Every structure is written in C-alpha cells, then in structure tokens.
Short mmCIF file of C-alpha atoms in Angstrom, two decimals:
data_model
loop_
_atom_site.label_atom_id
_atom_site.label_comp_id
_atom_site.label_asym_id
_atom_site.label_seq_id
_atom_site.Cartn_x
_atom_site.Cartn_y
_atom_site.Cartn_z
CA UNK O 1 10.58 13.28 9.71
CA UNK O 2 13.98 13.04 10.01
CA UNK O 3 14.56 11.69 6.08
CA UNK O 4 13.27 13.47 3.03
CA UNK O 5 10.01 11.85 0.98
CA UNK O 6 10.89 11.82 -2.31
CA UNK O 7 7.32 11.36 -3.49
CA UNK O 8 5.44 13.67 -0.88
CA UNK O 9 1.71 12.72 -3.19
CA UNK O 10 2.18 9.31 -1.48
CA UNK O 11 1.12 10.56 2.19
CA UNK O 12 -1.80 8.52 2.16
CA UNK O 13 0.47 5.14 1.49
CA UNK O 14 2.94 6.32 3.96
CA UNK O 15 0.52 6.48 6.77
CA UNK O 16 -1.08 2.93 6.18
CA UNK O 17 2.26 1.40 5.62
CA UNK O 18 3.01 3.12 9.33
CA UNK O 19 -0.69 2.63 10.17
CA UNK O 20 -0.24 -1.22 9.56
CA UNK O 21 3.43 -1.48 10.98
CA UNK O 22 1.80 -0.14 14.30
CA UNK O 23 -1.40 -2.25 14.18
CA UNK O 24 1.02 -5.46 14.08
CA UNK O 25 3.04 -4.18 17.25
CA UNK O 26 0.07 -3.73 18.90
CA UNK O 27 -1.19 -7.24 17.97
CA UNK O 28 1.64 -9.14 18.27
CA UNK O 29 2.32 -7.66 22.28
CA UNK O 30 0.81 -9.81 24.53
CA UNK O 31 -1.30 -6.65 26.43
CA UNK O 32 -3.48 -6.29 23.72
CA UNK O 33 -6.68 -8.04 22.42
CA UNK O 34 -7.49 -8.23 18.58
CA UNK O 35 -10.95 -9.42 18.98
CA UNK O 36 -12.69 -12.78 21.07
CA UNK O 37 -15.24 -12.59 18.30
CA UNK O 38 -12.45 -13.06 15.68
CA UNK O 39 -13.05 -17.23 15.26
CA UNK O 40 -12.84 -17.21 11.79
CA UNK O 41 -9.44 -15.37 12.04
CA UNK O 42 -8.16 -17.24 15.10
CA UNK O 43 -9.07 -20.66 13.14
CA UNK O 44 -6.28 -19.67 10.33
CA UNK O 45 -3.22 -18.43 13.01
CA UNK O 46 -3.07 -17.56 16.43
CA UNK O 47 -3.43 -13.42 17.47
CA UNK O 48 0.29 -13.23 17.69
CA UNK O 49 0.70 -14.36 14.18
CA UNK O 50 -1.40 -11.90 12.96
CA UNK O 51 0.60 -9.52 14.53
CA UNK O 52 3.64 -10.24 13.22
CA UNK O 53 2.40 -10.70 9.56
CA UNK O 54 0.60 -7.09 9.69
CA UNK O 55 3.94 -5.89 11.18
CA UNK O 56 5.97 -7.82 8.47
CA UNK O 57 4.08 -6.26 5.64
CA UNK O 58 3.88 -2.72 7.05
CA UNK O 59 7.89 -2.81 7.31
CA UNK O 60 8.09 -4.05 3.94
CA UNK O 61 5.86 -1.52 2.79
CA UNK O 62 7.76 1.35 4.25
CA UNK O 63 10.81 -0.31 2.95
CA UNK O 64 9.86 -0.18 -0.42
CA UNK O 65 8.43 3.15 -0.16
CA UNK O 66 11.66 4.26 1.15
CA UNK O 67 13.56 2.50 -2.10
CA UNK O 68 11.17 3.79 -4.20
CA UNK O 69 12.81 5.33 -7.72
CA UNK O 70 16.13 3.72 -7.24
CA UNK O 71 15.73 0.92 -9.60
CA UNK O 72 13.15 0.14 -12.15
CA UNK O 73 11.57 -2.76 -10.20
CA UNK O 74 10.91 -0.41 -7.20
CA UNK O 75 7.39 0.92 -7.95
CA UNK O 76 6.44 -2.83 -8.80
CA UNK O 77 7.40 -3.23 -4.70
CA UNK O 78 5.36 -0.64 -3.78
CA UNK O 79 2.56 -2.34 -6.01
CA UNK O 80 3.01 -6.00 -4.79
CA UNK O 81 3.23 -4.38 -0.72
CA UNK O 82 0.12 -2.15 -1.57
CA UNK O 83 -1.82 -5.76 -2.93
CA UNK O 84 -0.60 -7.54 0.35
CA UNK O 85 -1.55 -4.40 2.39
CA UNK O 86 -5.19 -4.33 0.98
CA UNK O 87 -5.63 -8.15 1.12
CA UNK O 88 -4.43 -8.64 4.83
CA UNK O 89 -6.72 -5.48 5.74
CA UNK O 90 -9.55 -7.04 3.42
CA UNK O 91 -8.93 -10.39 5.17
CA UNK O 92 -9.31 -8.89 8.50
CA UNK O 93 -12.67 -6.81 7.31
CA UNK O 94 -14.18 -10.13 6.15
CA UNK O 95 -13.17 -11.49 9.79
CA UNK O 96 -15.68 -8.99 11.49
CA UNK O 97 -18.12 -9.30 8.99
CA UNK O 98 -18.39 -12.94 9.32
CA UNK O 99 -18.17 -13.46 13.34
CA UNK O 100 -19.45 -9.72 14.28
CA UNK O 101 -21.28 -7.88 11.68
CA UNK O 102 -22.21 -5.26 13.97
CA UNK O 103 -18.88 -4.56 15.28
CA UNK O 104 -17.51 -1.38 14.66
CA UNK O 105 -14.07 -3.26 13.29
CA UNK O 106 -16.42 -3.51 10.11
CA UNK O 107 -17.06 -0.08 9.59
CA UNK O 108 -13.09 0.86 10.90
CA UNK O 109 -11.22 -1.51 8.33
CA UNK O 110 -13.88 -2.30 6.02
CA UNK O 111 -14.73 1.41 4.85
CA UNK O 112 -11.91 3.08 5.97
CA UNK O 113 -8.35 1.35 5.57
CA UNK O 114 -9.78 -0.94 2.60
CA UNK O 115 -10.51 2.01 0.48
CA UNK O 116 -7.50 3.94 1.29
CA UNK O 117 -5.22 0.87 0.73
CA UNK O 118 -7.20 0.62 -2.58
CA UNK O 119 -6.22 4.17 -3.78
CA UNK O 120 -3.01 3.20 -2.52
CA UNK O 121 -2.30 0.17 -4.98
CA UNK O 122 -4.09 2.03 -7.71
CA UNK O 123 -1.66 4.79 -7.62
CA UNK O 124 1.41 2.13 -7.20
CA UNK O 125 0.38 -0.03 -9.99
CA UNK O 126 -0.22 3.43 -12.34
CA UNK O 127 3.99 4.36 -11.25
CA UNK O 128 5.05 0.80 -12.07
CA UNK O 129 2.80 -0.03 -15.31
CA UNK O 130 1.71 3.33 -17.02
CA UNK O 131 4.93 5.52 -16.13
CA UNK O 132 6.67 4.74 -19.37
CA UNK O 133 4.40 5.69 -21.93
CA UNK O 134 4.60 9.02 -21.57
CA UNK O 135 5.21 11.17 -23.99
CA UNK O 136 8.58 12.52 -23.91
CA UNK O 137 9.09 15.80 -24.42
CA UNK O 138 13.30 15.70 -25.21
CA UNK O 139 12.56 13.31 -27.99
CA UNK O 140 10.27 16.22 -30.03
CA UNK O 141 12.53 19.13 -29.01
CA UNK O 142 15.01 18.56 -32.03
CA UNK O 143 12.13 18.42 -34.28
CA UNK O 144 10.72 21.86 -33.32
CA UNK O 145 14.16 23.12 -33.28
CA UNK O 146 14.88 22.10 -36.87
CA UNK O 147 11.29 23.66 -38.26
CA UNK O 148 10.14 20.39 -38.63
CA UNK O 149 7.06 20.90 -35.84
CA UNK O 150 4.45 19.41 -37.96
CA UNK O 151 5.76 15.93 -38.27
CA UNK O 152 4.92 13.48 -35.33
#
C-alpha cells in the first residue's frame, strides 16, 4: 500500500471497508446484476441505490480508518461506520433469506461478512469506549520512585 496503517491489528476492518467500497462499484455499474430474487430489497430502492449506499459507507469507512487516532472522536467513526457496515450487510443477508433462502448470497453475507463486520465493530467500539480506563503506568512511576510502591 502506498500509505502506512497505523493500526496494522485492524486488517480485517480494512478489507471489508475495501470489500464493501468494491461491492457498491460493482452494484451501482449498470453491467452487473445484484440479484432478480432480491424483491424485498428492490421494494425499498432501486439496484443502483444500493450501490451507491454500500459504496458511500465503504468510503466512509476507509475514511475514518484512515483518520483514525488524530482526534478523540475518531475511533467513535470507526464505531458508527463499523454499525452502518454490519447493518447494510445484515440488511442485505435478511434480503436473501427472505426471497431466496437457498441462495448461496445467504451463506456468502450472512456467515461470512456479518460476522467479520461484527468483530469489526466490537473491536471499534472497545478503541472508542474502553481505551481510557487503562491503567496508566506514568501516573505510578513517581510513586515507586519515591519508595512509596505499596500505596495505590
């Protein structure tokens, strides 16, 4: 890649924040064919819509992946793009389920994508709600400095 990961432990939300930018290219491009079986799906938007939603959310994904650390609200991004990431992919599983159980875009999205974007937000909403308490370490070393190691 020609920019440096900061975080390289958040491969797997890199690739489904690329995975999902490239599944709403595809979508949105007039040669390709989400599903005919898709009713429930086509009855909320139009293919093309879908396509540029999934795109819109993968690009905000990667931009907030690529942000990530700069500011304190950034790992909340990653947390709110991870929850849209998982619901539009969850949305989509429940789409096959409903009009074609049998399809293999059940099995694809439903036990593939949906459990990685779920590790995904897990990890996101740990850095944005449990990365401050923490024990820091600078705060004790002038205790055990001054002899004064038992004291909390």
């Amino acid at each position: 890649m020609p920019w440096r990961i900061r975080y390289k432990d958040r491969a797997l939300e890199w690739h489904v924040a690329f995975a999902t930018l490239a599944f709403g290219i595809g979508v949105a491009s007039p040669e390709f064919i989400l599903s005919k079986s898709l009713d429930w799906m086509h009855r909320v938007m139009g293919e093309v819509a879908w396509g540029y939603v999934f795109a819109a959310i993968g690009a905000v994904h990667l931009l907030a992946l690529a942000i990530n650390g700069a500011r304190w609200w950034t790992p909340l991004a990653r947390t709110v793009m991870a929850a849209l990431n998982l619901a539009a992919y969850s949305f989509l599983t429940i789409g096959f389920w409903v009009d074609a159980p049998t399809s293999t875009g059940v099995l694809t999205y439903g036990f593939f994508m949906v459990p990685c974007l779920g590790t995904t937000l897990f990890r996101a909403a740990r850095d944005a709600f449990w990365q401050n308490q923490q024990p820091n370490i600078n705060e004790y070393l002038p205790m055990v400095e001054n002899g004064l190691s038992d004291q909390p």
